[in-house]
Short mmCIF file of C-alpha atoms in Angstrom, two decimals:
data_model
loop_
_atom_site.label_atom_id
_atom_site.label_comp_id
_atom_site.label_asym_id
_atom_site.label_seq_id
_atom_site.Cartn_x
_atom_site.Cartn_y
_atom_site.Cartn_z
CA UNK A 1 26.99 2.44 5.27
CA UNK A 2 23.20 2.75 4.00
CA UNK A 3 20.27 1.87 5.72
CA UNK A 4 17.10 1.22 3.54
CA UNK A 5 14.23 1.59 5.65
CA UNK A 6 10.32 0.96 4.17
CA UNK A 7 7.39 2.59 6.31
CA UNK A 8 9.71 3.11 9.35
CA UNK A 9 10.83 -0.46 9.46
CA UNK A 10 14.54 -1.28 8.35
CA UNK A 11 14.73 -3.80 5.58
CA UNK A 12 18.32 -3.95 4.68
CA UNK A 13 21.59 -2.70 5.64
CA UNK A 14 24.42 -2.13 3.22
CA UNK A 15 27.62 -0.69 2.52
CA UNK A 16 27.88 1.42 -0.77
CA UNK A 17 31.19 2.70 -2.93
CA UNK A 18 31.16 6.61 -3.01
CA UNK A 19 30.39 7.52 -6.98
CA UNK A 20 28.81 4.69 -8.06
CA UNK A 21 25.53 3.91 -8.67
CA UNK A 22 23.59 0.47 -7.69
CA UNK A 23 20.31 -1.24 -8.00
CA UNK A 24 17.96 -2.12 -5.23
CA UNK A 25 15.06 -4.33 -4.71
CA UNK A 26 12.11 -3.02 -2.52
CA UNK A 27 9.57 -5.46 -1.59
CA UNK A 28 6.12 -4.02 -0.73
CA UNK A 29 4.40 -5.68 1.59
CA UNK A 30 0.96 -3.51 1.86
CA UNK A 31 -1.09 -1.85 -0.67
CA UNK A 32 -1.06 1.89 -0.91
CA UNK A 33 1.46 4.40 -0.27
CA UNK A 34 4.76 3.28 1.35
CA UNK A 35 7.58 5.78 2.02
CA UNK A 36 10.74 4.40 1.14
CA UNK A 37 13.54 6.18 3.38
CA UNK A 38 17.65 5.44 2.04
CA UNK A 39 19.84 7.23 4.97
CA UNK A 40 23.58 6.94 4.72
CA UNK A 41 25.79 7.58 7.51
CA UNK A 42 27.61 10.85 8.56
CA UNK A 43 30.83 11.67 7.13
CA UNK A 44 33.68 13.36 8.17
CA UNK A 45 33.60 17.30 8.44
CA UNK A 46 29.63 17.23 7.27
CA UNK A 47 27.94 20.94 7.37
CA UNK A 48 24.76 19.39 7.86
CA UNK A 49 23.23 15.82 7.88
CA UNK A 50 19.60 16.87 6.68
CA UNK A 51 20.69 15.91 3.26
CA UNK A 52 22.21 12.21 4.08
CA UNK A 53 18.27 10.85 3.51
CA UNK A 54 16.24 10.50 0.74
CA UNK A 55 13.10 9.89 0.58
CA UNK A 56 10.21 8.61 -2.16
CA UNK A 57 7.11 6.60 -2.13
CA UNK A 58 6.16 3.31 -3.79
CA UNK A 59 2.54 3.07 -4.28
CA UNK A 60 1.74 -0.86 -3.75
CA UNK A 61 -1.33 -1.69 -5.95
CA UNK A 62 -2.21 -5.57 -5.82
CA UNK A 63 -2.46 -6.51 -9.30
CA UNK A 64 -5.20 -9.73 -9.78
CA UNK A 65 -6.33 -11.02 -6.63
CA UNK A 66 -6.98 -14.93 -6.88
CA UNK A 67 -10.18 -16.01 -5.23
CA UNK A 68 -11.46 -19.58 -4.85
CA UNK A 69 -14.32 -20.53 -4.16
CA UNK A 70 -15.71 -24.07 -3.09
CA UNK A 71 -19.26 -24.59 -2.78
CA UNK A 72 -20.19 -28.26 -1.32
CA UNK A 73 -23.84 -28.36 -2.81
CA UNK A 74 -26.19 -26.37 -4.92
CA UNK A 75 -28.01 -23.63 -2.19
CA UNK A 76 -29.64 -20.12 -3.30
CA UNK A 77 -26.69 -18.24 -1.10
CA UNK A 78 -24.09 -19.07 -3.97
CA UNK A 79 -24.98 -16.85 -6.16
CA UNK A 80 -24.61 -13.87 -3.76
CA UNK A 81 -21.16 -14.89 -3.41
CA UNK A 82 -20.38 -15.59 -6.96
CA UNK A 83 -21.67 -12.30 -7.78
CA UNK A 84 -20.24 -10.63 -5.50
CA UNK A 85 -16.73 -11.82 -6.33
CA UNK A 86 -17.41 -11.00 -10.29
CA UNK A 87 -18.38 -7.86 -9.69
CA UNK A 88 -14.89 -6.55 -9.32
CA UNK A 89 -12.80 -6.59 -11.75
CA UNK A 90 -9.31 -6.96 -9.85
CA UNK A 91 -10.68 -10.24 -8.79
CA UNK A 92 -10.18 -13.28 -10.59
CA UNK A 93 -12.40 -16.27 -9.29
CA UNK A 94 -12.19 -20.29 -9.88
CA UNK A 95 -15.72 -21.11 -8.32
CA UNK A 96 -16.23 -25.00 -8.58
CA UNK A 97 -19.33 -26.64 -7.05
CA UNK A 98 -20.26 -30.10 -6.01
CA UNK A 99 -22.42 -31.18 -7.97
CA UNK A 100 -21.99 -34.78 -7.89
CA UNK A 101 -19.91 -36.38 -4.38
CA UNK A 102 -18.54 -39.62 -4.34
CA UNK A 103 -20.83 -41.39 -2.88
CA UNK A 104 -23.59 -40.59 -5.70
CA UNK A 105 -24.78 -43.84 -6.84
CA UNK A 106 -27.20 -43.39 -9.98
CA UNK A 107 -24.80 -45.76 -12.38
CA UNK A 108 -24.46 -42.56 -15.21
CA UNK A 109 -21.44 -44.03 -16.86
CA UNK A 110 -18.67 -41.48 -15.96
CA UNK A 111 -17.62 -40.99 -19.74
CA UNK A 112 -21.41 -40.10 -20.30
CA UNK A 113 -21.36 -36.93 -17.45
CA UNK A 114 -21.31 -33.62 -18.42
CA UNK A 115 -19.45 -32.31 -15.35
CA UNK A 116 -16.04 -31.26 -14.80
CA UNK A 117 -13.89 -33.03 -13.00
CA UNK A 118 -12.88 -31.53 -9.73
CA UNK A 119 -8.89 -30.75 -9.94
CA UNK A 120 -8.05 -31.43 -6.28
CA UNK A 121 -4.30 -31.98 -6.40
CA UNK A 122 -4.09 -28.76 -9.16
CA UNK A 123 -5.80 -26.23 -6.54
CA UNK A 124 -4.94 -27.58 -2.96
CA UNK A 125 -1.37 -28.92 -3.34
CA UNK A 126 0.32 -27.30 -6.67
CA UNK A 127 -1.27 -23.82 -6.57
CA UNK A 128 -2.78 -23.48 -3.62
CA UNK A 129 -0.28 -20.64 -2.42
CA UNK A 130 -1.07 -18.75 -5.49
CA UNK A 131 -4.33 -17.56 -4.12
CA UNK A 132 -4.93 -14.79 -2.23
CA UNK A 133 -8.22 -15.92 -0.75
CA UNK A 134 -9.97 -19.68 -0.24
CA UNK A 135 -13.71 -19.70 0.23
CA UNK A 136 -15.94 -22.96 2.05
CA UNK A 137 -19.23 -22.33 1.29
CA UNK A 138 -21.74 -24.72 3.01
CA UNK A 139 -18.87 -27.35 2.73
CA UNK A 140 -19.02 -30.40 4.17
CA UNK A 141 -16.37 -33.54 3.49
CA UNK A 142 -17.11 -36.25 1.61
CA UNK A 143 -14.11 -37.85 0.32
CA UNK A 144 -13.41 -35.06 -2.15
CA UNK A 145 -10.61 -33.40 0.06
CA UNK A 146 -8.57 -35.90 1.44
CA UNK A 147 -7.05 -34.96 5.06
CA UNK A 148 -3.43 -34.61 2.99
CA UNK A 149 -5.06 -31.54 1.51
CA UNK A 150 -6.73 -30.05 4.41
CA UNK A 151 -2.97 -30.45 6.06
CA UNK A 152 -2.07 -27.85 3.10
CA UNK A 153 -5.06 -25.41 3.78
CA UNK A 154 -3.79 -25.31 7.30
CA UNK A 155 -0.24 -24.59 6.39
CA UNK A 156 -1.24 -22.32 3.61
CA UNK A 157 -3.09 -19.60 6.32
CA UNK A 158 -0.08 -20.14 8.81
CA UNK A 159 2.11 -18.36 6.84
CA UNK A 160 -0.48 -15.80 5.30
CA UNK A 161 -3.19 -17.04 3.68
CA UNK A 162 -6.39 -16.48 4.17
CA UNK A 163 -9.42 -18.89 4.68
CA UNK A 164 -13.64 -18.42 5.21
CA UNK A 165 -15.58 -21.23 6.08
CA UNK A 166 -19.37 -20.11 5.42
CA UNK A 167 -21.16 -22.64 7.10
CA UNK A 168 -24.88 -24.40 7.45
CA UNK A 169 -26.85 -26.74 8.54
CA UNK A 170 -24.31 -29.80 7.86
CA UNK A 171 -22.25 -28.65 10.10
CA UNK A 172 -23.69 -30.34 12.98
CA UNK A 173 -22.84 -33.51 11.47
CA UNK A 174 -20.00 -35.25 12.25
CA UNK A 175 -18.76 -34.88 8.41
CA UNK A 176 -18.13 -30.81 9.07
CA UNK A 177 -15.00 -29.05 8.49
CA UNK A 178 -14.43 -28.83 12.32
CA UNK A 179 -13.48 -32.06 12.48
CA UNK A 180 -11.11 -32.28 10.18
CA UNK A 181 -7.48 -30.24 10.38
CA UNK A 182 -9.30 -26.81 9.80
CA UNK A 183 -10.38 -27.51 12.88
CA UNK A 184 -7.07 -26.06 14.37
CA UNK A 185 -7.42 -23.24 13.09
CA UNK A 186 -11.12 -21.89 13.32
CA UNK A 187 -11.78 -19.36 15.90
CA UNK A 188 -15.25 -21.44 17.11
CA UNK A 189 -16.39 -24.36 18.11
CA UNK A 190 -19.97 -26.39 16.90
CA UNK A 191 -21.77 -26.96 19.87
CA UNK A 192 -24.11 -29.26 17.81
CA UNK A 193 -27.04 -26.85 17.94
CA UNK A 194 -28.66 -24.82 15.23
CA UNK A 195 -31.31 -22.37 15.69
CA UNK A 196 -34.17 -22.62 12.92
CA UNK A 197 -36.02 -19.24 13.64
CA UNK A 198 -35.76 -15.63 13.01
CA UNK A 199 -33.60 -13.31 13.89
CA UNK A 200 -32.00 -9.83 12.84
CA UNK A 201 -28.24 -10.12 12.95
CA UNK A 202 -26.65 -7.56 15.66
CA UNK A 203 -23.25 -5.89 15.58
CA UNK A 204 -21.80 -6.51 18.90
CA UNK A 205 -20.26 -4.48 21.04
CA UNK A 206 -16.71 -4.92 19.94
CA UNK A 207 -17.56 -4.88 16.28
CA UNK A 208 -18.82 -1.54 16.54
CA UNK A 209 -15.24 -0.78 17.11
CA UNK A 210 -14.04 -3.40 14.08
CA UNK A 211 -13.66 -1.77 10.75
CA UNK A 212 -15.44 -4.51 8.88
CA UNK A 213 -18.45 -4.35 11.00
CA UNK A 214 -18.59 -0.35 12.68
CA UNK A 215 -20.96 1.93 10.51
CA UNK A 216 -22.82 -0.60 8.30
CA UNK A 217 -26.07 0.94 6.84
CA UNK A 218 -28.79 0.77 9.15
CA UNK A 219 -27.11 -0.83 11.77
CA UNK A 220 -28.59 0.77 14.59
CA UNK A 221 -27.49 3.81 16.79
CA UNK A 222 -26.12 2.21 20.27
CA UNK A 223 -28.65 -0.34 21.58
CA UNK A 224 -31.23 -0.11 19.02
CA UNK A 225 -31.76 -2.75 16.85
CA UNK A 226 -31.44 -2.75 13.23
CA UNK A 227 -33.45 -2.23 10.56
CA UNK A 228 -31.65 -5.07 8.36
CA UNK A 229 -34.24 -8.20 7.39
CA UNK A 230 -34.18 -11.72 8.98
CA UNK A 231 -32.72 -14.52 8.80
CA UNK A 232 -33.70 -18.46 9.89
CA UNK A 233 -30.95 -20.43 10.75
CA UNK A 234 -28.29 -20.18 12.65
CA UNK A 235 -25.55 -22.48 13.74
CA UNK A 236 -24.24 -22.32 17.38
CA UNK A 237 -20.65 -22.18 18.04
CA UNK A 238 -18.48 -21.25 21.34
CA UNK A 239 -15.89 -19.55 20.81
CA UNK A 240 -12.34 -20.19 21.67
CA UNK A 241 -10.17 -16.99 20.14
CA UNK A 242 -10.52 -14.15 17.93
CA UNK A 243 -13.16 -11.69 18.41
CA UNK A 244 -16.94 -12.30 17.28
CA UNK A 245 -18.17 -9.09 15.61
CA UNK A 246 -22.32 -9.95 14.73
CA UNK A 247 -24.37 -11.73 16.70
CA UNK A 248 -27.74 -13.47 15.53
CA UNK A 249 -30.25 -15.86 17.60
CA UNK A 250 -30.24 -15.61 21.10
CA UNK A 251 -27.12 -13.14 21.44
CA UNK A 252 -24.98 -16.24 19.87
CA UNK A 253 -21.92 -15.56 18.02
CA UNK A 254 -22.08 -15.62 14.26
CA UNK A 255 -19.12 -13.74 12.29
CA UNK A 256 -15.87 -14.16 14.12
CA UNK A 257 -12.48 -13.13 12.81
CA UNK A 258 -9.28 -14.20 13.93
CA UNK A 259 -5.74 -14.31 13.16
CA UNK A 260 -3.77 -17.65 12.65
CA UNK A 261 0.06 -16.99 12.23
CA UNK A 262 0.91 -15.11 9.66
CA UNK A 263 -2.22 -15.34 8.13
CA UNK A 264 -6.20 -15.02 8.61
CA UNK A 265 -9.46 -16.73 9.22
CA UNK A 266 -13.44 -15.96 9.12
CA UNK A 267 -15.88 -18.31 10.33
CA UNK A 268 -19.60 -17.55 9.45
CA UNK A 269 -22.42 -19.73 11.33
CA UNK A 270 -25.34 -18.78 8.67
CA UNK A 271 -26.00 -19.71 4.91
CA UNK A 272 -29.09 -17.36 4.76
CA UNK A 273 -27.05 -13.57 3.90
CA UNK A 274 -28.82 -13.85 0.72
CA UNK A 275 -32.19 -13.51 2.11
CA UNK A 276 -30.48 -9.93 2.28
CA UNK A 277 -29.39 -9.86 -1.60
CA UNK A 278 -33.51 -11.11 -2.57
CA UNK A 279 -34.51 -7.75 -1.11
CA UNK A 280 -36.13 -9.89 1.91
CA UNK A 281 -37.66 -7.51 4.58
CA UNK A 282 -35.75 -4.28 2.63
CA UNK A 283 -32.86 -7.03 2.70
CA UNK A 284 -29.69 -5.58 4.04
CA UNK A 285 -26.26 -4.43 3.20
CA UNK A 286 -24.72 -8.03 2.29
CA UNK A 287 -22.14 -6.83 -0.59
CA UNK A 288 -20.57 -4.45 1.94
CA UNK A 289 -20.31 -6.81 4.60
CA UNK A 290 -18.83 -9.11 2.61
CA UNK A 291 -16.59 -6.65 0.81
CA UNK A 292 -15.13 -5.98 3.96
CA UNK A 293 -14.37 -9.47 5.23
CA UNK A 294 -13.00 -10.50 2.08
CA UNK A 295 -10.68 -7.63 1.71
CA UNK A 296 -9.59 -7.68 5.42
CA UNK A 297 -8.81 -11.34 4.95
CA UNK A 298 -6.51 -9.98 2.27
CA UNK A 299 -4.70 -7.43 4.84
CA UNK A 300 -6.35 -4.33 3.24
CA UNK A 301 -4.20 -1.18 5.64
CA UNK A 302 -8.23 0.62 5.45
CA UNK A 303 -9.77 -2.10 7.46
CA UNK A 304 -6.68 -2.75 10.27
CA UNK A 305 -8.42 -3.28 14.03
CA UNK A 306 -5.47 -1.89 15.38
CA UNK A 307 -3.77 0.42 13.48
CA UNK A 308 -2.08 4.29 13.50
CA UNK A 309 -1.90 6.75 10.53
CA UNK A 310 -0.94 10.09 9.83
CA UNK A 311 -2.12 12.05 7.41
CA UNK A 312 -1.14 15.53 5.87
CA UNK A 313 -3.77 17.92 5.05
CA UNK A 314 -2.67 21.71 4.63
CA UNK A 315 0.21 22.79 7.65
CA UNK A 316 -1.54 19.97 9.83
CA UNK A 317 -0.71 16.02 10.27
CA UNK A 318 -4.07 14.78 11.20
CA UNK A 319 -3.44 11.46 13.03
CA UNK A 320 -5.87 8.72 13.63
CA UNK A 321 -5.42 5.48 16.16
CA UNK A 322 -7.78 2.46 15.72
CA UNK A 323 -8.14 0.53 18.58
CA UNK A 324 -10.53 -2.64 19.43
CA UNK A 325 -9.54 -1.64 23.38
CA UNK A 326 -10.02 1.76 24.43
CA UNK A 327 -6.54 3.35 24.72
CA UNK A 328 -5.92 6.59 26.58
CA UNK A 329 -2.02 6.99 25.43
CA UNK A 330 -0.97 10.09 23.63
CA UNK A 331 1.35 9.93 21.03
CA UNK A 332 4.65 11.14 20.40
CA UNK A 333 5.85 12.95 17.12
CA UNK A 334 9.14 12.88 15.84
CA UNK A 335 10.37 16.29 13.53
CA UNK A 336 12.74 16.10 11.14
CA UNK A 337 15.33 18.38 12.96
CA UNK A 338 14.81 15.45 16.03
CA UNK A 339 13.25 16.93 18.22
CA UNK A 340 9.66 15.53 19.85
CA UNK A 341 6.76 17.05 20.84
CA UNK A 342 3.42 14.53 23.12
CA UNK A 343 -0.24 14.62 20.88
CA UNK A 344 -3.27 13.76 23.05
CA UNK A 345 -5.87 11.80 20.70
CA UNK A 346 -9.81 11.95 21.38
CA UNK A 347 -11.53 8.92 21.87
CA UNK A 348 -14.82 8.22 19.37
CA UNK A 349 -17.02 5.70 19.93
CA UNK A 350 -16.30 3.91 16.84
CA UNK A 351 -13.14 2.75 17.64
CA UNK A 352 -10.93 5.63 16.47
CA UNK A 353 -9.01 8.04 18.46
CA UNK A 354 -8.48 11.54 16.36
CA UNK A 355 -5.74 14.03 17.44
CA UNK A 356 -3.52 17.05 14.91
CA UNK A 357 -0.77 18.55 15.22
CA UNK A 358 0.42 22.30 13.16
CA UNK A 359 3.78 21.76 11.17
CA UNK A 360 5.74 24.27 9.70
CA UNK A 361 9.14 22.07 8.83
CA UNK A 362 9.09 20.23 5.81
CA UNK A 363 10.80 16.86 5.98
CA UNK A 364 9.56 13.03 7.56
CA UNK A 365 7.63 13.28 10.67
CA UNK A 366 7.23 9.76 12.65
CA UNK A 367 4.56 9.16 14.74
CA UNK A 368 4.24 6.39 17.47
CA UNK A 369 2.57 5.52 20.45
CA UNK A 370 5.14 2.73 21.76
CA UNK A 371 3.33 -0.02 19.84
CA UNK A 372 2.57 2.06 16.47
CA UNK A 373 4.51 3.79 14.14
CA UNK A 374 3.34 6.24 11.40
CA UNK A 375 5.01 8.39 8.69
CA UNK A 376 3.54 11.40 7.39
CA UNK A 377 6.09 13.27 4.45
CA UNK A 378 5.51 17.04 4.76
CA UNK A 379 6.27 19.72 1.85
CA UNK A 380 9.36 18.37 -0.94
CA UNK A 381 10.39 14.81 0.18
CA UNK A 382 13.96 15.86 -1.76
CA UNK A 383 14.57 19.53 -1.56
CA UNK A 384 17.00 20.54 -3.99
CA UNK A 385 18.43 23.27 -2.42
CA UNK A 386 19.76 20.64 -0.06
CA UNK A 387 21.05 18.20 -2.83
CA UNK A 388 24.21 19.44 -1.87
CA UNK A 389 25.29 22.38 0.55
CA UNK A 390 28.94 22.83 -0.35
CA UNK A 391 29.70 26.91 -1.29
CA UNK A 392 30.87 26.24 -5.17
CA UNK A 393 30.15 27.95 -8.34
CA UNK A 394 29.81 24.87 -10.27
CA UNK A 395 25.75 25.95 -10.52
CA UNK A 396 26.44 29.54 -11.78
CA UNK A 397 29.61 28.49 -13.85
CA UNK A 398 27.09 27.51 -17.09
CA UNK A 399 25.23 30.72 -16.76
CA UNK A 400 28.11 32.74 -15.98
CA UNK A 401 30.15 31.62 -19.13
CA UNK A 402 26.94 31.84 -21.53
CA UNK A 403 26.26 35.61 -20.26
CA UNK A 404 30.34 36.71 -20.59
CA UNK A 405 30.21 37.29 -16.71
CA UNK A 406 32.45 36.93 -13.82
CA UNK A 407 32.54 35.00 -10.50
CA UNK A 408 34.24 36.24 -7.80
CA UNK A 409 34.31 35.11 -4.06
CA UNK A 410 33.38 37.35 -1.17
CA UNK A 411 35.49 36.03 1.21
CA UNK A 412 38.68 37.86 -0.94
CA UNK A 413 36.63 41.77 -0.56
CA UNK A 414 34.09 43.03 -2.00
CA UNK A 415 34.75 43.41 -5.99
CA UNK A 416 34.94 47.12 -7.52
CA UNK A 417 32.07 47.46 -10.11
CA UNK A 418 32.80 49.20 -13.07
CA UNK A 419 31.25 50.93 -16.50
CA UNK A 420 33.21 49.33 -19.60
CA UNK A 421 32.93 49.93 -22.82
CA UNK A 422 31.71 47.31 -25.20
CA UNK A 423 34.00 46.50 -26.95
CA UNK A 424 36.48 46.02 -23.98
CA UNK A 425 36.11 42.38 -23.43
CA UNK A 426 37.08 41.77 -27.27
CA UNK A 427 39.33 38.88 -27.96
CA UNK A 428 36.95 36.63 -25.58
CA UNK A 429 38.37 38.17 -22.22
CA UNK A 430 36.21 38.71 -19.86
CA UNK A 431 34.87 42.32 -18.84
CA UNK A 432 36.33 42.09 -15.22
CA UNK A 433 39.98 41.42 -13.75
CA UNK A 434 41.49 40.64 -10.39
CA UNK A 435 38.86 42.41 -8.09
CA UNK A 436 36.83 44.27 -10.07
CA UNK A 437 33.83 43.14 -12.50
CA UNK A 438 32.85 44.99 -15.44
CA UNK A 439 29.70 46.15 -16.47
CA UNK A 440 29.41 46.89 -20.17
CA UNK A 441 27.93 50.26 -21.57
CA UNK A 442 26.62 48.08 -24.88
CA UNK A 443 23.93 51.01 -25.11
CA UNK A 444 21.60 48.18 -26.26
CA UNK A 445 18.17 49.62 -26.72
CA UNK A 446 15.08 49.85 -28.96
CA UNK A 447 13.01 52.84 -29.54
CA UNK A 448 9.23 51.03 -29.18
CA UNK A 449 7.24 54.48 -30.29
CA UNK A 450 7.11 58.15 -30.03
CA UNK A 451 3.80 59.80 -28.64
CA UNK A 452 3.73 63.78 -28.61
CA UNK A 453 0.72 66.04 -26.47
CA UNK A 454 0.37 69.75 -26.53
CA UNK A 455 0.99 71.12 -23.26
CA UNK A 456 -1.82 73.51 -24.23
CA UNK A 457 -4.53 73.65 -26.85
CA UNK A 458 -3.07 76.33 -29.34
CA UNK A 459 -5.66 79.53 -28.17
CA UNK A 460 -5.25 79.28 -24.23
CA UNK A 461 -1.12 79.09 -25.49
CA UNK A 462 -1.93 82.64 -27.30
CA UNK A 463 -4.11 83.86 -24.40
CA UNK A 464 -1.23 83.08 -21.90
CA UNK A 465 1.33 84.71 -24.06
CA UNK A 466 -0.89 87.92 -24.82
CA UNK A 467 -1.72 87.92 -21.15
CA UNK A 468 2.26 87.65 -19.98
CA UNK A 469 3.04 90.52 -22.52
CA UNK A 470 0.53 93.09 -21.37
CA UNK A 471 1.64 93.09 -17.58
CA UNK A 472 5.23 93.33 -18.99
CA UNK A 473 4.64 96.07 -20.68
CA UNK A 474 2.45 97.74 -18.21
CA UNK A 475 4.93 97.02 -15.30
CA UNK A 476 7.67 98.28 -17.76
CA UNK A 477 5.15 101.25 -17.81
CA UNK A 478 5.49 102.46 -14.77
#
């Protein structure tokens, strides 16, 4: 039996012949690094069972992401989407605008309009699943989307799509996209009331502790307000779930995120964010913000609200809970040799809670705090002197053979080493017999160079002689 196991979670259970190899398919749900784990069960007799897993990592890199992008009427903010979309190239974007509704009555012959028809049953019934990301800017219905294709929008986020609805002043109409099916599944309610005056948008207390929103440029430290330019309308909405994460006139919601099913939703009550991308008031940081909605919409792992990592750095696993509620657990780390050892994290005020621990075993280390679970792979995922632990001399045999040597096992007395000569293993025996191993006398060498010194310069060797012969003689003398 195998179990096949991706990021700590077990994906498949199977049962696999002994010598023979199969194929596997991994599905990766998250971008990034995910550490595939393969564990087989323990066999009979075993020496050890650190070698019955196997681990490697499958780095999951989102190829195109498919954007679209529906813009009900002409209005200076869609350019700062549009060029904020084509601005990265992993994005590919179908942008279509309204240029002429339904109800337009000029009598322009249709063959005689330049425009392009609007493919409605193409984009929100054949290939609407295709897209990673649908976009309602200042949208409001007027018998382009039929209610058959809102049904499909609806469906679409439920199991994991992802919708914005960037609203403005038609919403408080009774043609907005609240009262249609969307209306299910956004986070806030219209309460009918816009707000036509300036305002700085504020980061709220809880989205100081929400990855898209904590540490924006100029933000503001604590209560202070920002230094980000102004905006003029604003539409009211209460909200009924998710979290609201900026705030704009009168301390009224107006970003809110939420999650719908499977999938994701972000309502935003203001059409004016490009006031920041004109440089209005030193503007503000509008690509980030929207950067970071977008590509938590899309389930980027950096911008999770509540999520645990672990991270190796050195002979430390740094490990690092985000939290939107302050959480005083510690966590507990799993070694590879089983056993467990409690981590107390520090709480930040930006939603993060920081802890490390010092390792010294290489192998998988799992890391939970009863909700969470993280994987951090320390030293060789695969060590090879653990590819297999049987006593054999099937690894020295090639060396052994090429080199004319000998194996002999321990566990049968230490061998008698011997001098041979070398031409004692002629005939292609081996220089060695029962018990003893031969080592051969080839007398292999090479003479590299010959460098001669006096041991004294020539007249201190005549001194030293003269000297030695006249206190022989003179002893001799007496």
């Amino acid at each position: 039996p195998v179990t096949i196991s991706v990021g700590g979670d077990v994906v498949q259970r199977l049962n696999v012949p002994v010598g023979k190899s199969i194929e596997l398919l991994v599905t990766v749900g998250n971008p990034g690094a995910n550490i595939v784990e393969i564990e087989v069960g323990p066999g009979p007799n075993e020496l050890t069972l650190d070698n019955n897993r196997a681990l490697f990592t499958i780095n999951g890199v989102r190829d195109r992401l498919r954007v679209l992008l529906v813009t009900g009427e002409p209005h200076p903010g869609e350019r700062t989407w549009r060029n904020l979309l084509k601005s990265d190239p992993s994005v590919d974007l179908i942008h279509f605008t309204i240029l002429r509704p339904p109800e337009a009555q000029d009598f322009t012959p249709v063959n005689e309009l330049s425009l392009i028809a609007f493919p409605i049953r193409e984009l929100f019934e054949v290939k609407l699943h295709e897209f990673d990301l649908v976009i309602f800017d200042r949208y409001r219905r007027r018998d382009v989307l039929a209610q058959i294709y809102l049904d499909n929008i609806v469906r679409y986020v439920r199991s994991g799509g992802a919708l914005m609805v960037a609203t403005g002043p038609n919403i408080g109409t009774q043609n907005n996209l609240f009262n249609s099916p969307l209306g299910q599944i956004l986070p806030g309610t219209p309460t009918g009331q816009t707000f036509e005056e300036g305002f700085r948008p504020k980061v709220t207390e809880l989205g100081r502790r929400h990855p898209v929103t904590a540490d924006l440029p100029n933000s503001g430290i604590g209560t202070a307000d920002p230094s980000w330019g102004r905006w003029f309308r604003h539409v009211d909405i209460e909200p009924r779930r998710g979290h609201a994460l900026m705030s704009g006139a009168r301390d009224r919601p107006l970003l809110m995120l939420d999650r719908v099913g499977e999938g994701r939703v972000a309502q935003f009550m203001s059409d004016h964010i490009w006031l920041w991308a004109r440089g209005y008031e030193n503007g503000g940081p509008q690509a980030e913000l929207l950067r970071r909605i977008a590509h938590w919409l899309m389930k980027e792992p950096e911008l999770e609200e509540n999520d645990l990592r672990a991270t190796v750095r050195g002979d430390r696993i740094d490990i690092a809970r985000r939290t939107l509620v302050p959480d005083g657990r510690d966590v507990e780390v799993t070694f590879p040799n089983g056993t467990r050892e409690r981590v107390a994290l520090t709480e930040g005020s930006d939603g993060r809670a920081t802890g490390s621990l010092k390792v010294t075993d290489s192998g998988l280390y799992h890391v939970t705090d009863g909700e969470r679970v993280a994987i951090a792979a320390v030293g060789a995922l695969n060590p090879v002197e653990m590819a297999d632990v049987r006593t054999t001399e099937e690894p020295l045999r090639v060396a052994s053979a090429a080199s004319g040597g000998q194996i002999l096992w321990l566990v049968d007395g230490p061998p008698d080493i011997r001098r041979v000569r070398p031409n004692r293993d002629s005939g292609g025996k081996e220089p060695g017999g029962r018990g003893w191993i031969g080592l051969r006398a080839n007398g292999d060498y090479v003479v590299a160079g010959i460098m001669q010194l006096p041991l004294l310069p020539g007249i201190a060797l005549f001194a030293v002689g003269l000297l030695t012969l006249v206190l022989a003689w003179r002893r001799e003398g007496r």
